[in-house]
PDB file of C-alpha atoms and ligand atoms in Angstrom:
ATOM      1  CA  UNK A   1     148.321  71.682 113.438  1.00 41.00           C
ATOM      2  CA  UNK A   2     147.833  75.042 111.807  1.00 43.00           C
ATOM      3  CA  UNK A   3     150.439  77.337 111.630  1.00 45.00           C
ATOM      4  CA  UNK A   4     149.850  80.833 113.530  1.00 45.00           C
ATOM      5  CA  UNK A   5     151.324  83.919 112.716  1.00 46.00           C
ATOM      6  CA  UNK A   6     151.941  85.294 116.297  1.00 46.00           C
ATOM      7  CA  UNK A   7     154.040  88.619 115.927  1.00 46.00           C
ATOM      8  CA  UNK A   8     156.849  88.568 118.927  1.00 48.00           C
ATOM      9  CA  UNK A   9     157.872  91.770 120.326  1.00 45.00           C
ATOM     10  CA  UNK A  10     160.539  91.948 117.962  1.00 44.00           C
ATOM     11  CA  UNK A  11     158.331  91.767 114.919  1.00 47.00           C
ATOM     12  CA  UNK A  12     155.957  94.074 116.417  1.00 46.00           C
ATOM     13  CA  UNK A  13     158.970  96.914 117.278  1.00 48.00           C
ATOM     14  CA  UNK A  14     160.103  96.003 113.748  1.00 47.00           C
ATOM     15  CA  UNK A  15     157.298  97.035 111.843  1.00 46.00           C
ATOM     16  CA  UNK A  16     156.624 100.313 113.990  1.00 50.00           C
ATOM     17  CA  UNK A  17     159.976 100.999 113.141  1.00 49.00           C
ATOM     18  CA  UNK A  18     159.942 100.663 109.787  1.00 48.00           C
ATOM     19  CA  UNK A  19     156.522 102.167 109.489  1.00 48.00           C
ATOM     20  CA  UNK A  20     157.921 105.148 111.155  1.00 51.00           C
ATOM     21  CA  UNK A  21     160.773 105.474 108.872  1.00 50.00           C
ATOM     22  CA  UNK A  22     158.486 105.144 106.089  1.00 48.00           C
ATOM     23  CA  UNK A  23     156.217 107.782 107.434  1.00 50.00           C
ATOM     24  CA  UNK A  24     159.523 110.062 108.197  1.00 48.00           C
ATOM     25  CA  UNK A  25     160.713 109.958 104.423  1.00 56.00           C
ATOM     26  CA  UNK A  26     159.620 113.879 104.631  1.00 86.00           C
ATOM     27  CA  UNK A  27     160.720 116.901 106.820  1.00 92.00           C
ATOM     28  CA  UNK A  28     159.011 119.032 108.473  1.00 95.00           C
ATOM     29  CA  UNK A  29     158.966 123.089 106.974  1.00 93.00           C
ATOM     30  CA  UNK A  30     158.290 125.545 109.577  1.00 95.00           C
ATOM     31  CA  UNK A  31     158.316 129.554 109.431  1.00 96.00           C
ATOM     32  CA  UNK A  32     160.748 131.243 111.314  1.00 96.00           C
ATOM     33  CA  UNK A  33     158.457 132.153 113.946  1.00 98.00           C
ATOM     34  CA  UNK A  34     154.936 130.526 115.003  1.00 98.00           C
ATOM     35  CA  UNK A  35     153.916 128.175 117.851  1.00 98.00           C
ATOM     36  CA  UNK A  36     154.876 125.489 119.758  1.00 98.00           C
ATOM     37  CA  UNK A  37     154.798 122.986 122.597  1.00 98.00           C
ATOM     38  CA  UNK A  38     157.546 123.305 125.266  1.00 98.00           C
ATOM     39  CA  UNK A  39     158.289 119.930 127.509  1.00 98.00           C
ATOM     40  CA  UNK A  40     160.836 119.576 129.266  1.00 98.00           C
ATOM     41  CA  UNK A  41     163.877 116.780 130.161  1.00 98.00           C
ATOM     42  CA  UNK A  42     166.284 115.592 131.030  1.00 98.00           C
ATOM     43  CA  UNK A  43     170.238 116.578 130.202  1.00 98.00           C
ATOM     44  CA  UNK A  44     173.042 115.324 132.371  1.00 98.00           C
ATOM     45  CA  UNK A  45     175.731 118.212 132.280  1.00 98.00           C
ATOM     46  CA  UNK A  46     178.569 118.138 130.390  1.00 97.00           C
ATOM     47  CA  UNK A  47     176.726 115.483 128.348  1.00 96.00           C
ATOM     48  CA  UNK A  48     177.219 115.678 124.519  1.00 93.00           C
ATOM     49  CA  UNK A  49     173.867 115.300 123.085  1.00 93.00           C
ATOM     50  CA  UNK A  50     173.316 114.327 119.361  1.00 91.00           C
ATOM     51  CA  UNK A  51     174.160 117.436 117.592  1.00 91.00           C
ATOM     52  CA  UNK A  52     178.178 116.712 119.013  1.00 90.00           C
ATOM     53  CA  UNK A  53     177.578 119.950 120.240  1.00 94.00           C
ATOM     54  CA  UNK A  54     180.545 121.405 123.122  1.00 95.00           C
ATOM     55  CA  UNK A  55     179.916 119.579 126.405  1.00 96.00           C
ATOM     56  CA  UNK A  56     179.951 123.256 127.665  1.00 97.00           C
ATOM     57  CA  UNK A  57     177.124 124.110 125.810  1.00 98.00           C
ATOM     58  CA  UNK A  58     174.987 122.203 128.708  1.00 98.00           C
ATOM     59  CA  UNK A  59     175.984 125.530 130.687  1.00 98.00           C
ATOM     60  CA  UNK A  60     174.049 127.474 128.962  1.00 98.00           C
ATOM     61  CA  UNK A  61     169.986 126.966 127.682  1.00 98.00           C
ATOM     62  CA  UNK A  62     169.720 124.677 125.052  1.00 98.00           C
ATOM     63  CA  UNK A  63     167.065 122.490 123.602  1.00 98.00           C
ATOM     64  CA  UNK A  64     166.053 119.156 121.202  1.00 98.00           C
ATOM     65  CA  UNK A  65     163.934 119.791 118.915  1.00 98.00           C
ATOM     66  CA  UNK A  66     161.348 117.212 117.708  1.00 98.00           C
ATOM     67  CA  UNK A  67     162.448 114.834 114.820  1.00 96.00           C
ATOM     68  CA  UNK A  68     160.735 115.937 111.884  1.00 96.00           C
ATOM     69  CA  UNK A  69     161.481 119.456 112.085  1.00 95.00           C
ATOM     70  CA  UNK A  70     165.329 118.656 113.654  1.00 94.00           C
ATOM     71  CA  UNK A  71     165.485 117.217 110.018  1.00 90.00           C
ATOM     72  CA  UNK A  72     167.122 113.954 111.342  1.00 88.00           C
ATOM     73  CA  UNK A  73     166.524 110.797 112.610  1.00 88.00           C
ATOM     74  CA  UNK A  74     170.108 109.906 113.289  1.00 82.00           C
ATOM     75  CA  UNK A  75     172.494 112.219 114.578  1.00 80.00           C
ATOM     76  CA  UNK A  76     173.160 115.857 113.078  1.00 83.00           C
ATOM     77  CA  UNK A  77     170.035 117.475 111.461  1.00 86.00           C
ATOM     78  CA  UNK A  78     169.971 120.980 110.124  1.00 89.00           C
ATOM     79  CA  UNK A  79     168.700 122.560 112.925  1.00 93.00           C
ATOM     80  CA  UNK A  80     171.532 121.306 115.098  1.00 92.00           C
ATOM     81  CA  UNK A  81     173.361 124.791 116.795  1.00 94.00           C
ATOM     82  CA  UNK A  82     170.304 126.929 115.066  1.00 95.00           C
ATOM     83  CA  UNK A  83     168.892 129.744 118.334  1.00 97.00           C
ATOM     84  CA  UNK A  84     165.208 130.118 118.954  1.00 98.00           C
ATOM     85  CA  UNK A  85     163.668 132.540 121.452  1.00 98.00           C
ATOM     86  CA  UNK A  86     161.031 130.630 123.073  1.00 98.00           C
ATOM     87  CA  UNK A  87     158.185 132.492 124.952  1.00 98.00           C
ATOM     88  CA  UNK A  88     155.821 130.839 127.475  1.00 98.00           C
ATOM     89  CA  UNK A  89     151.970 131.373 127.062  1.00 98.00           C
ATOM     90  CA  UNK A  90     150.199 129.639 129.001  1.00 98.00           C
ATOM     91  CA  UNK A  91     149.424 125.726 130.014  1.00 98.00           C
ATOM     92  CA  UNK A  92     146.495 123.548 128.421  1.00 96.00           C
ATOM     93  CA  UNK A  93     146.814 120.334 130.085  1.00 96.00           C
ATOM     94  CA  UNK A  94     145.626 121.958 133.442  1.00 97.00           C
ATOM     95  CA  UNK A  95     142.077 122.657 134.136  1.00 96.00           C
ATOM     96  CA  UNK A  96     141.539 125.307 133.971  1.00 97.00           C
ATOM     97  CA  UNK A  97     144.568 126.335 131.991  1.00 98.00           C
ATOM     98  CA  UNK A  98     146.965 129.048 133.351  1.00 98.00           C
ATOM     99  CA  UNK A  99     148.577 132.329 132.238  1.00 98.00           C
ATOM    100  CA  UNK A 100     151.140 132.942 134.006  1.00 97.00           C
ATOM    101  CA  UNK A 101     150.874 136.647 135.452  1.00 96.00           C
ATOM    102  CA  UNK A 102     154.357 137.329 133.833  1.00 94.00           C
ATOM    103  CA  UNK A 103     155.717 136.479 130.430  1.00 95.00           C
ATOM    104  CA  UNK A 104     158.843 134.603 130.145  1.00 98.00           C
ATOM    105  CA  UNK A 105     161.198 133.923 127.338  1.00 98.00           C
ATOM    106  CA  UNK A 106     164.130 132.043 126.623  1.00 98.00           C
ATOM    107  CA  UNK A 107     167.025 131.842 123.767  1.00 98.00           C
ATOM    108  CA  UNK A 108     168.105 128.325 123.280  1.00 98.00           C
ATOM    109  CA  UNK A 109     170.645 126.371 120.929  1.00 98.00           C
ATOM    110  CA  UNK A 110     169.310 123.163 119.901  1.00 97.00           C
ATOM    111  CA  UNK A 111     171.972 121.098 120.600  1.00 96.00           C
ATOM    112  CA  UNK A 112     169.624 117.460 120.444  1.00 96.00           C
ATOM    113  CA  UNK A 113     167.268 115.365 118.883  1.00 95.00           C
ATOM    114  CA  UNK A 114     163.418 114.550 120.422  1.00 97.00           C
ATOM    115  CA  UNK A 115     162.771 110.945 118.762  1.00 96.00           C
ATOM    116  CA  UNK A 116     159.429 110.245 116.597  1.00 96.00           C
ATOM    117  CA  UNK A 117     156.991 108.664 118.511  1.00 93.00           C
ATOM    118  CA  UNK A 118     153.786 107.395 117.529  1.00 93.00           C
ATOM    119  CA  UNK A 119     152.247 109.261 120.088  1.00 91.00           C
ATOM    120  CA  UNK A 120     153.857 112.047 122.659  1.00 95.00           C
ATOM    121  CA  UNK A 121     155.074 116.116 121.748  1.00 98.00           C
ATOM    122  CA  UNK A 122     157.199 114.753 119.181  1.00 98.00           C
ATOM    123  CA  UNK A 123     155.161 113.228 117.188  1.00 98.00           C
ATOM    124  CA  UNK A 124     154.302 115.424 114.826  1.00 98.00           C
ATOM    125  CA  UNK A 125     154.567 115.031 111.028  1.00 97.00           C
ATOM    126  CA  UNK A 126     154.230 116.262 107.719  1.00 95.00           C
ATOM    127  CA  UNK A 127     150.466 114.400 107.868  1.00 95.00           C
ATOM    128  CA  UNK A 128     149.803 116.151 110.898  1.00 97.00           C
ATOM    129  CA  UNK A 129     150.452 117.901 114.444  1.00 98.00           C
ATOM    130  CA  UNK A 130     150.514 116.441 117.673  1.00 98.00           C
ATOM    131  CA  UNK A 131     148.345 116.289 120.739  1.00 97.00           C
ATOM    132  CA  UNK A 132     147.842 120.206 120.655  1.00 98.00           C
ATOM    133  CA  UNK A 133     147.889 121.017 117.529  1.00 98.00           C
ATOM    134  CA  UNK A 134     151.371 122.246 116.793  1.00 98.00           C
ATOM    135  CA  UNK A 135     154.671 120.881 114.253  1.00 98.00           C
ATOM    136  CA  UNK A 136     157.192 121.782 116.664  1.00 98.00           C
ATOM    137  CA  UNK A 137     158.350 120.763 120.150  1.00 98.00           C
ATOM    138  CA  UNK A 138     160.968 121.660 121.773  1.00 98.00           C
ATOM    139  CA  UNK A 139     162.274 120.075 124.844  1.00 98.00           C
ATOM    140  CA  UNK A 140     164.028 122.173 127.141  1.00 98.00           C
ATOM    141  CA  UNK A 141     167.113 120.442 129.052  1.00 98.00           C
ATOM    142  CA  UNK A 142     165.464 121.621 132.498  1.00 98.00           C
ATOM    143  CA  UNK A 143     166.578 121.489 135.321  1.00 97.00           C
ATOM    144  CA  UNK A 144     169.693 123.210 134.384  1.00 98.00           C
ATOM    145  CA  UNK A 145     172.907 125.264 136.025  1.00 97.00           C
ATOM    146  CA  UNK A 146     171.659 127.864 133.937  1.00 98.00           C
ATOM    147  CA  UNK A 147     167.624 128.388 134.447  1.00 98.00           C
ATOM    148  CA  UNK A 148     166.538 129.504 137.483  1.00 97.00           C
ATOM    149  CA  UNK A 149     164.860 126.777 139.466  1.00 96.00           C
ATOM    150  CA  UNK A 150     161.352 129.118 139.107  1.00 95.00           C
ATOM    151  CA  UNK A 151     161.814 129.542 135.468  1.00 97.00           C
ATOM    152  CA  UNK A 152     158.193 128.119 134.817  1.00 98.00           C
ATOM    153  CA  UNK A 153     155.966 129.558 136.495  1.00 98.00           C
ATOM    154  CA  UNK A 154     152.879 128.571 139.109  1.00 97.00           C
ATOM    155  CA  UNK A 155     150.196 128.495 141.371  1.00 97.00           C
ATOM    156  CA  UNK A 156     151.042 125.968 143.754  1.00 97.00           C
ATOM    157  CA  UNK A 157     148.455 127.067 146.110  1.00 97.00           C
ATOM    158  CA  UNK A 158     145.829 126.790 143.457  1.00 97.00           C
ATOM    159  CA  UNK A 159     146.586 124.219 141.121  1.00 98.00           C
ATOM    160  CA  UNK A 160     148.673 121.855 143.972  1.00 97.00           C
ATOM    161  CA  UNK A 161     151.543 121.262 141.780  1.00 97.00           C
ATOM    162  CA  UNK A 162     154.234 123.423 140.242  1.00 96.00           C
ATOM    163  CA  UNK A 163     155.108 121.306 137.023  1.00 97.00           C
ATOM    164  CA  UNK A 164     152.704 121.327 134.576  1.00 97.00           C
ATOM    165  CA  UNK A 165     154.953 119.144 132.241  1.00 96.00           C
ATOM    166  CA  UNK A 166     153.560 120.702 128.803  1.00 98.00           C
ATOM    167  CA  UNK A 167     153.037 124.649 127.891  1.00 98.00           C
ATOM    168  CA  UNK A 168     152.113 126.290 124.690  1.00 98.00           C
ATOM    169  CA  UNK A 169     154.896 129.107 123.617  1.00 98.00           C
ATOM    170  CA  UNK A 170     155.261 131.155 120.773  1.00 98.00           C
ATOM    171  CA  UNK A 171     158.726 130.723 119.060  1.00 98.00           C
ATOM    172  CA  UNK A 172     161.449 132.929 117.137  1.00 98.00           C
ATOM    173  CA  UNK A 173     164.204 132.186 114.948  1.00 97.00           C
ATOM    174  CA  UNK A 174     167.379 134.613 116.398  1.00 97.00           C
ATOM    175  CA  UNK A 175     170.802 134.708 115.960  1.00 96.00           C
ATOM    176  CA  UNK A 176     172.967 132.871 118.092  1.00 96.00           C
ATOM    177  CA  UNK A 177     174.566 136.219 119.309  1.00 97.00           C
ATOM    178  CA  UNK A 178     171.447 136.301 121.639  1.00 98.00           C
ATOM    179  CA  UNK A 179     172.342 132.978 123.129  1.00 98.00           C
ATOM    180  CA  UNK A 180     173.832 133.295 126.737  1.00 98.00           C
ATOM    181  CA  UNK A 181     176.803 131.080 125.782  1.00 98.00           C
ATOM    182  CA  UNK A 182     177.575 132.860 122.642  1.00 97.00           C
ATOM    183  CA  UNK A 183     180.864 134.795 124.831  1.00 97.00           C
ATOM    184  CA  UNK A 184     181.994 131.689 125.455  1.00 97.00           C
ATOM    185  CA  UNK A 185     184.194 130.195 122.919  1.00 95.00           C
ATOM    186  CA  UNK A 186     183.973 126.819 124.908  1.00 96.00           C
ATOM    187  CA  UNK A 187     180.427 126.571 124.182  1.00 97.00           C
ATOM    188  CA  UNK A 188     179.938 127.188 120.506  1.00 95.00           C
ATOM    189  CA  UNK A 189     181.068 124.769 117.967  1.00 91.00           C
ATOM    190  CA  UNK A 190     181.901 120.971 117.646  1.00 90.00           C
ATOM    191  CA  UNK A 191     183.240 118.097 119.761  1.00 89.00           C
ATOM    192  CA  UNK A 192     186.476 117.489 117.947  1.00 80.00           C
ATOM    193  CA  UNK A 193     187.637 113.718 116.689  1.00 73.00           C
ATOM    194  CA  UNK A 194     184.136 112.604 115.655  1.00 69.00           C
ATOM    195  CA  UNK A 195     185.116 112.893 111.898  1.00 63.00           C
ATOM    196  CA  UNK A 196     184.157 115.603 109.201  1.00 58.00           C
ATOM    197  CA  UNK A 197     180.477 115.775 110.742  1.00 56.00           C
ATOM    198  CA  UNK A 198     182.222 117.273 114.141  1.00 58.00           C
ATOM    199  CA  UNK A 199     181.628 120.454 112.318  1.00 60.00           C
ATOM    200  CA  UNK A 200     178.140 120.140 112.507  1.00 78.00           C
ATOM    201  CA  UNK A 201     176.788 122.424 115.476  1.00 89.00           C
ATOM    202  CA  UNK A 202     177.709 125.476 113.929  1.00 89.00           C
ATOM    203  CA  UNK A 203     178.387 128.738 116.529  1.00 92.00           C
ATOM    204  CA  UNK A 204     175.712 130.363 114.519  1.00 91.00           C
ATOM    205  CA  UNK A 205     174.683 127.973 111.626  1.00 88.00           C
ATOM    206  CA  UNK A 206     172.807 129.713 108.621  1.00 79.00           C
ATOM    207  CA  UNK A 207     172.716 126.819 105.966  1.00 73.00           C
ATOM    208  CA  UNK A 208     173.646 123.318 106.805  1.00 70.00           C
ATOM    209  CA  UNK A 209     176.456 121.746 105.160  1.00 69.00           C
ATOM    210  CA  UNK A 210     175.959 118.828 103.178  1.00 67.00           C
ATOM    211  CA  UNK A 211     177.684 116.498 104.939  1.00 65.00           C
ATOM    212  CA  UNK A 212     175.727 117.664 108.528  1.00 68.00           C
ATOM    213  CA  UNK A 213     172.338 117.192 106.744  1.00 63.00           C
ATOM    214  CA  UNK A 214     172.904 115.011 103.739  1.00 54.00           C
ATOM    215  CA  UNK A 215     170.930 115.285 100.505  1.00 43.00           C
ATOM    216  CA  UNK A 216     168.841 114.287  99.219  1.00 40.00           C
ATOM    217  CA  UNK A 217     166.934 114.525 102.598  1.00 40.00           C
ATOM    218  CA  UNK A 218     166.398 110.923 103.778  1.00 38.00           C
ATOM    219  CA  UNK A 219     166.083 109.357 106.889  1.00 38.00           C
ATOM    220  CA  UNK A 220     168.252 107.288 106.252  1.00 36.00           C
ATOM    221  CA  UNK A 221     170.620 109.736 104.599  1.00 31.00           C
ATOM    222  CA  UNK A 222     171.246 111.719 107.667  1.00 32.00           C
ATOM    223  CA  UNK A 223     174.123 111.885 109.713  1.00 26.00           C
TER     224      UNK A 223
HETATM  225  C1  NAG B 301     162.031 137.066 122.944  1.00 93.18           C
HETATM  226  O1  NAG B 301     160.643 137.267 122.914  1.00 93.18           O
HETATM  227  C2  NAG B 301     160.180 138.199 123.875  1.00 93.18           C
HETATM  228  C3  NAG B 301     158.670 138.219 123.831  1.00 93.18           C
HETATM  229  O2  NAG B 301     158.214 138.468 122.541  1.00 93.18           O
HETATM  230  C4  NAG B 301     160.800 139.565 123.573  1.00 93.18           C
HETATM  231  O3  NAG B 301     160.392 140.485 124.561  1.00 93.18           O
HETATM  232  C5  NAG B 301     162.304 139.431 123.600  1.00 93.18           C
HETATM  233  O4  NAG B 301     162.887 140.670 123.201  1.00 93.18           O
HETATM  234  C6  NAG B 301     162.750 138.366 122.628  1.00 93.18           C
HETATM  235  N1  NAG B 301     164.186 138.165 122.738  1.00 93.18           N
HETATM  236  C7  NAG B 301     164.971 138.079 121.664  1.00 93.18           C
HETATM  237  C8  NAG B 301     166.423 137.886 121.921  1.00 93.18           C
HETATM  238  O5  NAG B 301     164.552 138.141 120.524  1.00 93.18           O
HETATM  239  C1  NAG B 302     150.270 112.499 117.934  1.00 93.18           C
HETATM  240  O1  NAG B 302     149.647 111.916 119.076  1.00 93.18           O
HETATM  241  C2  NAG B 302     148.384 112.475 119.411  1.00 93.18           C
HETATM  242  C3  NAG B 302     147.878 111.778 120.646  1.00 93.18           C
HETATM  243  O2  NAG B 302     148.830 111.817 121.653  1.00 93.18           O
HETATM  244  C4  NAG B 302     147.407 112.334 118.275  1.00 93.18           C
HETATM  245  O3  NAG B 302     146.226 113.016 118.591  1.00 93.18           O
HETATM  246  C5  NAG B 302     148.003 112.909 117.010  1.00 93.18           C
HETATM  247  O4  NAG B 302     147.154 112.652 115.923  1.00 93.18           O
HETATM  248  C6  NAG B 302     149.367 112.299 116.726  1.00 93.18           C
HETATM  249  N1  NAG B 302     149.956 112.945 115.564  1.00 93.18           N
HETATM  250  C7  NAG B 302     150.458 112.249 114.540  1.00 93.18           C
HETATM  251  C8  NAG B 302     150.994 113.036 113.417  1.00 93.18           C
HETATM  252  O5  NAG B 302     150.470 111.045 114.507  1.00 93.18           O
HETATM  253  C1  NAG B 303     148.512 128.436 121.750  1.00 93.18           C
HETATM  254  O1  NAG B 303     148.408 129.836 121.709  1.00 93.18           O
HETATM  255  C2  NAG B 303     147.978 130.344 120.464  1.00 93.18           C
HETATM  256  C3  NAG B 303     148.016 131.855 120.534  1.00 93.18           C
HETATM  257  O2  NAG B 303     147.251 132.320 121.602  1.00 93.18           O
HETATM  258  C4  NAG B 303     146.593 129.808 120.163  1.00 93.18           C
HETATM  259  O3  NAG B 303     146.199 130.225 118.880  1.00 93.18           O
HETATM  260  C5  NAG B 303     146.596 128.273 120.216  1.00 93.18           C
HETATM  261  O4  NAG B 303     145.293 127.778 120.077  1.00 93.18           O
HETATM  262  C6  NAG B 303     147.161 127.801 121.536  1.00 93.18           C
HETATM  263  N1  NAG B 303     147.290 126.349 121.521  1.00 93.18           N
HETATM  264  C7  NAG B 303     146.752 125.557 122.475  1.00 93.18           C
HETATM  265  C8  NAG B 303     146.984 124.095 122.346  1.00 93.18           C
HETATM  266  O5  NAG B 303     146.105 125.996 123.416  1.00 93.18           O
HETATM  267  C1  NAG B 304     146.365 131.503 141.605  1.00 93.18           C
HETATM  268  O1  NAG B 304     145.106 131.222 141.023  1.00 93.18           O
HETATM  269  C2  NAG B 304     143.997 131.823 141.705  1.00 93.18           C
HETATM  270  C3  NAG B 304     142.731 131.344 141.021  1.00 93.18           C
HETATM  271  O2  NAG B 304     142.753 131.617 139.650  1.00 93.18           O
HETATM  272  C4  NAG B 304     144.156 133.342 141.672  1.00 93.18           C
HETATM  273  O3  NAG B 304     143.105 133.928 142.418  1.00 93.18           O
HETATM  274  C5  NAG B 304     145.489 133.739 142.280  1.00 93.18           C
HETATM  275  O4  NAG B 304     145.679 135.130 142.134  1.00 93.18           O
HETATM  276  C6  NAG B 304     146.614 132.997 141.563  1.00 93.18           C
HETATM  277  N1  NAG B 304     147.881 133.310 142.196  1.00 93.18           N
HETATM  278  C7  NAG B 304     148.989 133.464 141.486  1.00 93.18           C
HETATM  279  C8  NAG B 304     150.240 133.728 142.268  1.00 93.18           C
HETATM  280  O5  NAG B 304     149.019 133.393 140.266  1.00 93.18           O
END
């Protein structure tokens, strides 16, 4: 009887895996300001996401940021604790798209990773954006005690729906000062007792430390 190579699951998820690593040996460089795709998901509060950011920072607007530009595929990546100011534009996935009659921005802290896919908003690479044609997305921990339920905006009585799951925003680099939590010392900062790394979401991180982002950049460097 001939022998057949039938891949299991296993082998299957292997490979992916280690094709993905492969393809992740090289981090994404983005400007401080530019475009993006916002999704959204979800964050339990109080939950300490992979940056080992405060638990309290879940009061407040925060954010993962997808892989290749979080610099990670681990745990703490560079842009763990950096702000952004994230500004809604309009929807794409909707036909016909919509611009909201209002603009609407937000400063989050990225405070967690958004895995590499092989397909998805967080997907992209250094070989190329995904579905809309961006390097960054950022996935807002929504619903949350901070955001107003209403924070995205709609037209139920046009479109028949109120979440339309993917927008295109324009993005800024700010300090951390302009982060809502930034009065509250219980937000910024660290868990404590997860070793030296627990340093790693900075209050206002300008340069990350060696030991938060390791070097030479690797994926399987990071930690
Ligand atoms: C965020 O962006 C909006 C729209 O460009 C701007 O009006 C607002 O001042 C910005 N906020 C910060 C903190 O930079
Ligand atoms: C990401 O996925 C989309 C389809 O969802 C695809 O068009 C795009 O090429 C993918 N990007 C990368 C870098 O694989
Ligand atoms: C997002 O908005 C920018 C600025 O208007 C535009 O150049 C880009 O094509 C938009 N992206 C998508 C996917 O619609
Ligand atoms: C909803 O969309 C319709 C059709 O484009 C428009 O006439 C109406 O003004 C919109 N309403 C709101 C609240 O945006």
């Amino acid at each position: 009887m001939a022998l057949l190579f039938i891949p299991s699951f296993f082998q299957i998820w292997f490979f992916s895996f280690f094709l993905l690593t492969v393809l992740a040996s090289e981090w994404i460089e983005y400007p401080s300001d530019g475009f993006a795709t916002l999704t959204h998901y979800s964050l339990p509060l109080d939950y300490i996401a992979s940056c080992g950011c405060t638990a309290d920072s879940t009061h407040y607007p925060t954010a993962a940021l997808s892989q290749m530009a979080y610099g990670s595929s681990t745990a703490y990546g560079p842009a763990c604790g950096r702000c952004f100011n994230l500004t809604l534009l309009h929807t794409f996935l909707s036909v016909p798209p919509f611009y909201p009659p209002n603009t609407k921005s937000i400063v989050v802290k990225v405070t967690d990773l958004c895995p590499l896919s092989t397909t998805g908003w967080c997907n992209a690479t250094t070989n190329g954006p995904n579905a809309a044609g961006n390097f960054l997305n950022f996935d807002l921990a929504y619903p949350s005690t901070s955001i107003p339920s209403d924070f995205f905006p709609s037209n139920a009585t046009y479109y028949g729906y109120t979440d339309f799951g993917v927008w295109n925003i324009s993005y800024g680099s700010v300090a951390c000062s302009n982060w809502e939590g930034w009065n509250n010392d219980a937000a910024l900062g660290s868990v404590t007792g997860q070793g030296p790394e627990s340093v790693c979401c900075a209050a206002d991180p300008t340069v990350c430390p060696p030991y938060c982002c390791g070097y030479p950049y690797s994926s399987t460097q990071q930690k």
